[in-house]
XYZ file of C-alpha atoms in Angstrom:
474
model
C -34.522 69.155 22.085
C -36.189 68.993 25.521
C -38.730 66.479 24.204
C -35.937 64.435 22.626
C -33.965 64.448 25.888
C -37.097 63.431 27.750
C -37.615 60.478 25.431
C -33.954 59.433 25.835
C -34.234 59.695 29.627
C -37.434 57.680 29.641
C -35.844 54.930 27.513
C -32.767 54.870 29.768
C -34.915 54.598 32.884
C -36.911 51.791 31.274
C -33.718 49.948 30.340
C -32.353 50.326 33.855
C -35.666 49.157 35.231
C -35.581 46.065 33.049
C -32.026 45.351 34.140
C -33.040 45.680 37.768
C -36.081 43.448 37.373
C -34.254 40.502 35.839
C -31.740 39.902 38.685
C -34.466 40.549 41.252
C -36.569 37.824 39.682
C -33.631 35.463 39.784
C -32.866 36.385 43.390
C -36.476 35.790 44.383
C -36.392 32.193 43.211
C -37.870 30.045 45.927
C -35.275 27.616 47.261
C -36.198 23.990 47.386
C -37.210 23.009 50.904
C -35.726 19.745 52.050
C -38.021 17.309 53.743
C -37.128 16.821 57.407
C -35.597 13.514 58.362
C -37.887 13.036 61.371
C -41.504 14.180 61.129
C -42.819 15.566 64.409
C -46.321 15.160 65.744
C -47.531 18.593 64.641
C -46.381 17.974 61.066
C -48.221 14.651 60.881
C -51.358 16.153 62.406
C -51.185 18.995 59.885
C -51.046 16.465 57.055
C -54.057 14.670 58.499
C -56.040 17.917 58.593
C -55.078 18.644 54.984
C -56.121 15.145 53.986
C -59.465 15.616 55.734
C -60.237 18.594 53.543
C -60.255 16.218 50.581
C -63.100 13.801 50.116
C -61.892 10.360 51.262
C -62.179 7.616 48.693
C -64.859 5.051 49.414
C -65.716 2.441 46.828
C -69.260 2.199 48.191
C -69.944 5.687 46.863
C -69.836 4.231 43.359
C -72.313 1.451 44.106
C -75.945 1.549 43.087
C -78.427 3.147 45.440
C -81.019 0.352 45.269
C -80.942 -3.319 44.439
C -80.083 -6.676 45.927
C -76.400 -6.636 44.963
C -75.524 -3.257 46.549
C -77.581 -4.166 49.618
C -75.440 -7.275 50.123
C -72.173 -5.476 49.332
C -72.861 -2.584 51.741
C -74.135 -4.732 54.586
C -71.674 -4.946 57.507
C -72.465 -8.649 58.002
C -71.208 -9.464 54.515
C -67.988 -7.553 55.173
C -67.420 -9.350 58.492
C -68.099 -12.765 56.940
C -65.603 -11.988 54.172
C -62.918 -11.065 56.700
C -63.562 -14.289 58.649
C -63.289 -16.384 55.496
C -60.021 -14.650 54.606
C -58.611 -15.484 58.043
C -59.800 -19.105 57.811
C -58.289 -19.399 54.340
C -54.937 -18.163 55.640
C -54.976 -20.748 58.450
C -56.083 -23.505 56.089
C -53.166 -22.778 53.757
C -50.788 -23.737 56.552
C -52.712 -26.966 57.193
C -52.741 -27.755 53.475
C -49.001 -27.152 53.211
C -48.223 -29.577 56.074
C -50.646 -32.426 55.390
C -51.546 -32.345 51.694
C -48.816 -34.247 49.835
C -50.597 -34.352 46.494
C -49.434 -32.027 43.737
C -52.912 -31.874 42.156
C -56.381 -31.280 43.526
C -57.804 -34.514 42.066
C -55.196 -36.582 43.867
C -55.813 -34.945 47.234
C -58.023 -36.275 49.998
C -61.762 -35.368 49.950
C -61.420 -32.893 52.826
C -58.814 -30.838 50.980
C -60.879 -30.934 47.796
C -63.985 -29.747 49.615
C -62.192 -26.845 51.294
C -60.596 -25.691 48.034
C -63.926 -25.726 46.206
C -65.634 -23.958 49.125
C -63.068 -21.145 49.213
C -63.152 -20.745 45.453
C -66.953 -20.592 45.457
C -67.130 -17.965 48.191
C -64.493 -15.655 46.707
C -66.081 -15.962 43.277
C -69.465 -15.070 44.790
C -67.910 -12.079 46.567
C -66.403 -10.860 43.293
C -69.752 -11.180 41.504
C -71.523 -9.254 44.287
C -69.043 -6.392 44.162
C -68.979 -6.294 40.369
C -72.756 -6.199 40.087
C -72.973 -3.454 42.717
C -71.105 -0.865 40.641
C -73.264 1.795 39.079
C -70.888 1.876 36.117
C -69.025 -1.387 35.560
C -65.949 0.364 34.171
C -65.508 2.030 37.549
C -64.293 -1.312 38.899
C -61.163 -0.997 36.754
C -60.214 2.156 38.691
C -60.516 0.527 42.101
C -57.165 -1.038 42.960
C -58.563 -3.466 45.506
C -61.160 -4.733 43.050
C -58.559 -5.206 40.311
C -56.267 -7.021 42.746
C -59.103 -9.283 43.927
C -59.988 -9.962 40.290
C -56.474 -11.277 39.613
C -56.550 -13.453 42.736
C -59.963 -14.899 41.836
C -58.822 -15.613 38.276
C -55.752 -17.505 39.518
C -57.847 -19.395 42.065
C -60.502 -20.374 39.504
C -57.823 -21.450 37.013
C -56.086 -23.618 39.597
C -59.191 -25.089 41.252
C -61.682 -25.554 38.429
C -60.063 -25.030 35.020
C -57.070 -27.279 35.626
C -59.280 -29.887 37.284
C -61.575 -29.988 34.244
C -58.585 -30.234 31.903
C -57.130 -33.121 33.912
C -60.487 -34.942 33.972
C -60.843 -34.588 30.188
C -57.289 -35.734 29.535
C -57.675 -38.643 31.994
C -54.441 -37.788 33.802
C -55.161 -37.640 37.545
C -51.713 -38.188 38.929
C -49.697 -35.330 37.492
C -50.349 -31.702 36.721
C -50.677 -30.579 33.105
C -48.185 -27.846 33.935
C -44.516 -28.683 33.737
C -43.883 -27.653 37.349
C -46.755 -27.863 39.826
C -44.647 -26.206 42.553
C -45.016 -22.910 40.734
C -48.785 -23.145 41.102
C -48.436 -23.873 44.786
C -46.318 -20.745 45.112
C -49.113 -18.781 43.505
C -51.250 -19.761 46.468
C -49.108 -17.500 48.605
C -50.718 -14.566 46.837
C -53.927 -15.428 48.634
C -52.271 -14.346 51.865
C -52.220 -10.814 50.496
C -55.956 -10.707 51.233
C -54.980 -10.358 54.872
C -54.145 -6.744 54.098
C -57.872 -6.094 53.864
C -58.166 -7.031 57.526
C -55.967 -4.100 58.462
C -58.850 -1.741 57.820
C -60.734 -3.358 60.694
C -57.646 -3.373 62.965
C -56.552 0.270 63.418
C -53.689 -0.680 65.740
C -51.957 -2.665 63.000
C -52.499 0.183 60.548
C -50.831 2.556 62.998
C -47.767 0.302 63.230
C -47.522 -0.109 59.461
C -47.962 3.594 58.768
C -45.428 4.350 61.470
C -42.870 2.074 59.829
C -43.573 3.592 56.421
C -43.193 7.112 57.807
C -39.947 6.166 59.550
C -38.351 4.593 56.462
C -36.455 7.758 55.579
C -35.193 8.217 59.135
C -34.199 4.565 59.406
C -32.372 4.833 56.073
C -30.221 7.714 57.322
C -29.457 5.863 60.559
C -28.419 2.797 58.561
C -26.153 4.951 56.385
C -24.501 6.314 59.532
C -24.026 2.798 60.879
C -22.595 1.612 57.548
C -20.126 4.505 57.523
C -18.961 3.690 61.051
C -18.576 0.022 60.142
C -16.502 0.892 57.067
C -14.120 3.135 59.011
C -13.599 0.617 61.824
C -13.278 -2.264 59.317
C -10.313 -0.560 57.688
C -8.710 0.039 61.090
C -9.243 -3.554 62.225
C -7.942 -4.994 58.947
C -4.719 -2.977 59.236
C -4.100 -3.504 62.969
C -5.044 -7.201 63.072
C -2.824 -8.140 60.126
C -0.413 -10.985 60.994
C -2.369 -12.177 64.041
C -4.492 -15.297 64.507
C -7.638 -13.202 65.007
C -6.828 -11.250 61.865
C -6.460 -14.398 59.774
C -9.744 -15.692 61.135
C -11.983 -12.599 61.254
C -10.255 -9.623 59.556
C -8.577 -10.836 56.378
C -10.217 -8.166 54.165
C -12.365 -5.074 54.551
C -15.551 -6.921 53.585
C -14.851 -9.753 56.037
C -14.066 -7.174 58.719
C -17.382 -5.416 58.088
C -19.197 -8.750 58.326
C -17.411 -9.553 61.603
C -18.222 -6.142 63.044
C -21.850 -6.526 61.991
C -22.311 -9.945 63.589
C -20.209 -9.550 66.735
C -20.365 -5.783 67.253
C -23.783 -4.686 66.064
C -25.835 -7.826 66.700
C -23.777 -8.580 69.860
C -23.448 -12.281 69.064
C -20.888 -14.329 71.073
C -18.859 -11.308 72.081
C -16.991 -13.276 74.722
C -15.280 -15.332 72.032
C -14.292 -12.181 70.125
C -13.024 -10.393 73.226
C -10.917 -13.374 74.303
C -9.429 -13.819 70.828
C -8.545 -10.155 70.433
C -7.235 -9.886 74.006
C -4.730 -12.687 73.388
C -3.480 -11.331 70.033
C -3.775 -7.504 70.054
C -4.841 -5.182 72.847
C -5.301 -2.152 70.496
C -7.717 -4.221 68.379
C -9.613 -5.131 71.540
C -9.942 -1.462 72.506
C -11.084 -0.464 68.979
C -13.626 -3.273 68.887
C -14.934 -2.227 72.298
C -15.312 1.393 71.113
C -17.135 0.185 67.975
C -19.557 -1.820 70.095
C -20.329 1.234 72.204
C -20.927 3.382 69.115
C -22.992 0.912 67.131
C -24.951 -1.338 69.472
C -25.379 1.095 72.377
C -25.583 4.457 70.582
C -26.731 4.218 66.980
C -29.219 1.365 67.476
C -30.684 2.956 70.602
C -31.009 6.198 68.663
C -32.847 4.205 65.983
C -35.235 2.864 68.618
C -35.881 6.400 69.807
C -36.605 7.562 66.245
C -39.053 4.697 65.696
C -40.831 5.364 68.991
C -41.159 9.064 68.193
C -42.490 8.484 64.692
C -44.927 5.756 65.764
C -46.165 7.950 68.605
C -46.720 10.849 66.213
C -48.471 8.619 63.681
C -50.621 7.112 66.432
C -51.706 10.580 67.583
C -52.484 11.615 64.013
C -54.399 8.396 63.275
C -56.336 8.684 66.522
C -57.312 12.222 65.620
C -58.237 11.077 62.123
C -60.525 8.347 63.462
C -62.197 10.722 65.914
C -62.824 13.335 63.231
C -64.189 10.736 60.819
C -66.506 9.480 63.552
C -67.784 12.997 64.240
C -68.111 13.646 60.518
C -70.311 10.592 60.034
C -72.425 11.330 63.108
C -73.042 14.970 62.244
C -73.677 14.186 58.592
C -76.408 11.726 59.553
C -77.962 14.145 62.060
C -77.857 17.065 59.620
C -79.492 14.902 56.964
C -82.378 14.249 59.363
C -82.729 17.852 60.560
C -82.265 19.570 57.215
C -85.558 21.353 56.704
C -85.239 22.271 53.044
C -82.960 19.357 52.040
C -80.394 21.668 50.448
C -77.358 20.237 52.258
C -76.588 23.553 53.995
C -76.576 24.319 57.724
C -78.045 27.527 59.136
C -78.221 28.834 62.689
C -81.520 27.172 63.611
C -80.354 23.787 62.340
C -77.068 24.188 64.237
C -78.953 24.813 67.486
C -81.069 21.732 66.844
C -77.911 19.695 66.301
C -76.575 20.735 69.704
C -79.781 19.399 71.280
C -79.064 15.879 70.021
C -77.210 13.749 72.641
C -75.232 11.756 70.007
C -73.995 14.988 68.434
C -73.003 16.406 71.827
C -71.036 13.276 72.701
C -69.358 13.269 69.273
C -68.275 16.896 69.685
C -66.890 16.211 73.141
C -64.761 13.351 71.785
C -62.871 15.716 69.478
C -62.448 18.372 72.163
C -65.256 20.763 71.203
C -67.215 22.203 74.128
C -70.926 22.042 73.128
C -71.820 24.724 75.686
C -69.152 27.036 74.349
C -70.260 26.309 70.795
C -73.586 27.989 71.598
C -71.746 31.256 72.213
C -70.138 31.018 68.784
C -73.413 30.348 66.953
C -74.065 34.049 66.383
C -70.525 34.522 65.152
C -70.505 31.498 62.833
C -73.847 32.208 61.209
C -73.731 35.978 61.262
C -74.376 37.633 57.920
C -71.113 39.557 58.195
C -69.263 36.282 58.770
C -70.915 34.757 55.738
C -69.954 37.716 53.563
C -66.404 37.895 54.901
C -65.756 34.167 54.437
C -67.643 33.907 51.152
C -70.141 31.383 52.489
C -73.443 31.945 50.744
C -76.280 29.735 49.742
C -76.573 28.209 46.328
C -78.814 31.004 45.133
C -76.202 33.596 46.099
C -78.094 35.035 49.076
C -76.677 35.266 52.568
C -79.780 35.868 54.700
C -79.988 33.782 56.760
C -76.270 32.935 56.641
C -75.616 29.245 55.992
C -72.630 26.979 55.500
C -72.150 23.863 53.479
C -71.178 20.753 55.386
C -67.442 20.931 54.580
C -67.094 24.541 55.765
C -69.295 23.802 58.768
C -67.055 20.901 59.856
C -63.942 23.014 59.365
C -65.323 25.775 61.592
C -66.413 23.251 64.217
C -62.937 21.694 64.298
C -61.456 25.158 64.757
C -63.385 25.403 68.042
C -61.431 22.579 69.686
C -59.768 23.378 72.980
C -56.463 21.869 71.875
C -56.062 24.249 68.917
C -53.451 26.983 69.096
C -53.927 30.492 67.785
C -52.162 31.012 64.460
C -51.459 33.952 62.192
C -54.330 32.812 59.979
C -56.728 33.139 62.930
C -55.550 36.702 63.537
C -55.948 37.555 59.869
C -59.472 36.096 59.860
C -60.296 38.093 62.984
C -58.975 41.251 61.337
C -61.115 40.614 58.248
C -64.214 40.035 60.346
C -63.705 43.145 62.483
C -62.996 45.268 59.445
C -66.066 43.973 57.663
C -68.209 44.483 60.769
C -67.007 48.098 61.111
C -67.660 48.701 57.425
C -71.163 47.259 57.721
C -71.869 49.374 60.810
C -70.622 52.472 59.039
C -72.826 51.796 56.024
C -75.858 51.491 58.271
C -75.005 54.740 60.021
C -74.379 56.561 56.755
C -77.551 55.347 55.060
C -79.670 55.403 58.180
C -83.106 53.869 58.429
C -85.616 56.738 57.969
C -89.253 56.089 58.670
C -92.199 57.205 56.543
C -91.968 60.912 55.853
C -88.732 61.208 57.875
C -85.296 61.977 56.521
C -82.181 61.497 58.620
C -78.971 63.399 58.110
C -75.658 61.740 57.430
C -73.116 61.694 60.244
C -70.412 64.294 60.167
C -67.586 61.854 60.765
C -66.741 58.397 59.467
C -65.859 55.466 61.678
C -62.855 54.605 59.525
C -59.585 55.957 60.936
C -58.276 56.800 57.486
C -61.445 58.816 56.671
C -61.713 60.855 59.862
C -62.452 64.202 58.218
C -65.996 65.581 58.102
C -68.016 64.245 55.217
C -69.817 67.522 54.541
C -66.857 69.834 54.473
């Protein structure tokens, strides 16, 4: 009977335990975190640091190492010439729209024909250069810019050369073989999309565009607030202005009232006319319209300007930090490649000290806020064997003497040495791990000892660990 009761008690406890676990699991469900309406500067900078941990995409990494085509594609002169041609093409499209009255290329003047053939030839040559530079040709289908340029070149070749050949064969030089040539002229507007490629060489424009994209959610909420205010005041104006001359002219329905409030109240267009008309017909409507103007034009829109300025400022700080870190990354990568003794791609203490002796590396570190003189004091800490074991940084062969870091971990540690960084909980946890590992290593050395030939040392009576403070030989 006692064994039977014990089994019953154990089953009851297990059942109660299962019942307690199920609601606890439900109660521990992680609630969904809502994205903040306005992203602050620290949040954007945190996202930039997370993005830097990932390898940035660069189409040139998939080009061939040697050859004429990749040499041309990777050369900065070719990139600058391409950007200039894109800008000239955009300007020429405006000239062609104003002065070229012909619907076909054959009917146009010789100057317009020459320019069209010149642009088509250059962009076709650029496409061939980039296509031939790929190590694997199928990789071009994964590059969005290359696919987009392929579509633009195909449309340009079809319009400039294919249609011209078809018209010459058919003998019809006055009209387009297409039913509506205006559609083809509209396709030329797609060429202006090449101007987006120029943004990569103009960081200031990229900052503005990214700022607007980041502020879209905030602007949307501000617009919803403005729309709600307009709807409420439109109903009030429609009811109060009913039967008056201003009501018959501006506030006949809720939709017309919202349109009137938008034009005269939000955009502040010809408010004198509105104030005079409402003042003659209805003083309460004049007061309500004045209050709406204060809320919309002077409060909500100014708040929107403040939101945009804050977001653009935060994005500008994050982009500036991103550019500085990328610059340092490229500089140090080139210097490490030159100073790497064994060409293994890892950085040890001696190579780090040689890096700090290079003036370009020192200037690059100063630009991101790293003190090169102070970095010398951290060399022993960064490349200490205990640090390598605690952080898991070992060489490819699994050894950790001398301690070495790969380039990604090395850059992350260097960026942690910036003067603008704040101490976080993660830094304290890392410090705790390092100190604990250092104490453990010291204790192991003391316990084992280093006896010489024919000499045997005794173990210490006490351990350095607080939790093992009793004598070891009791």
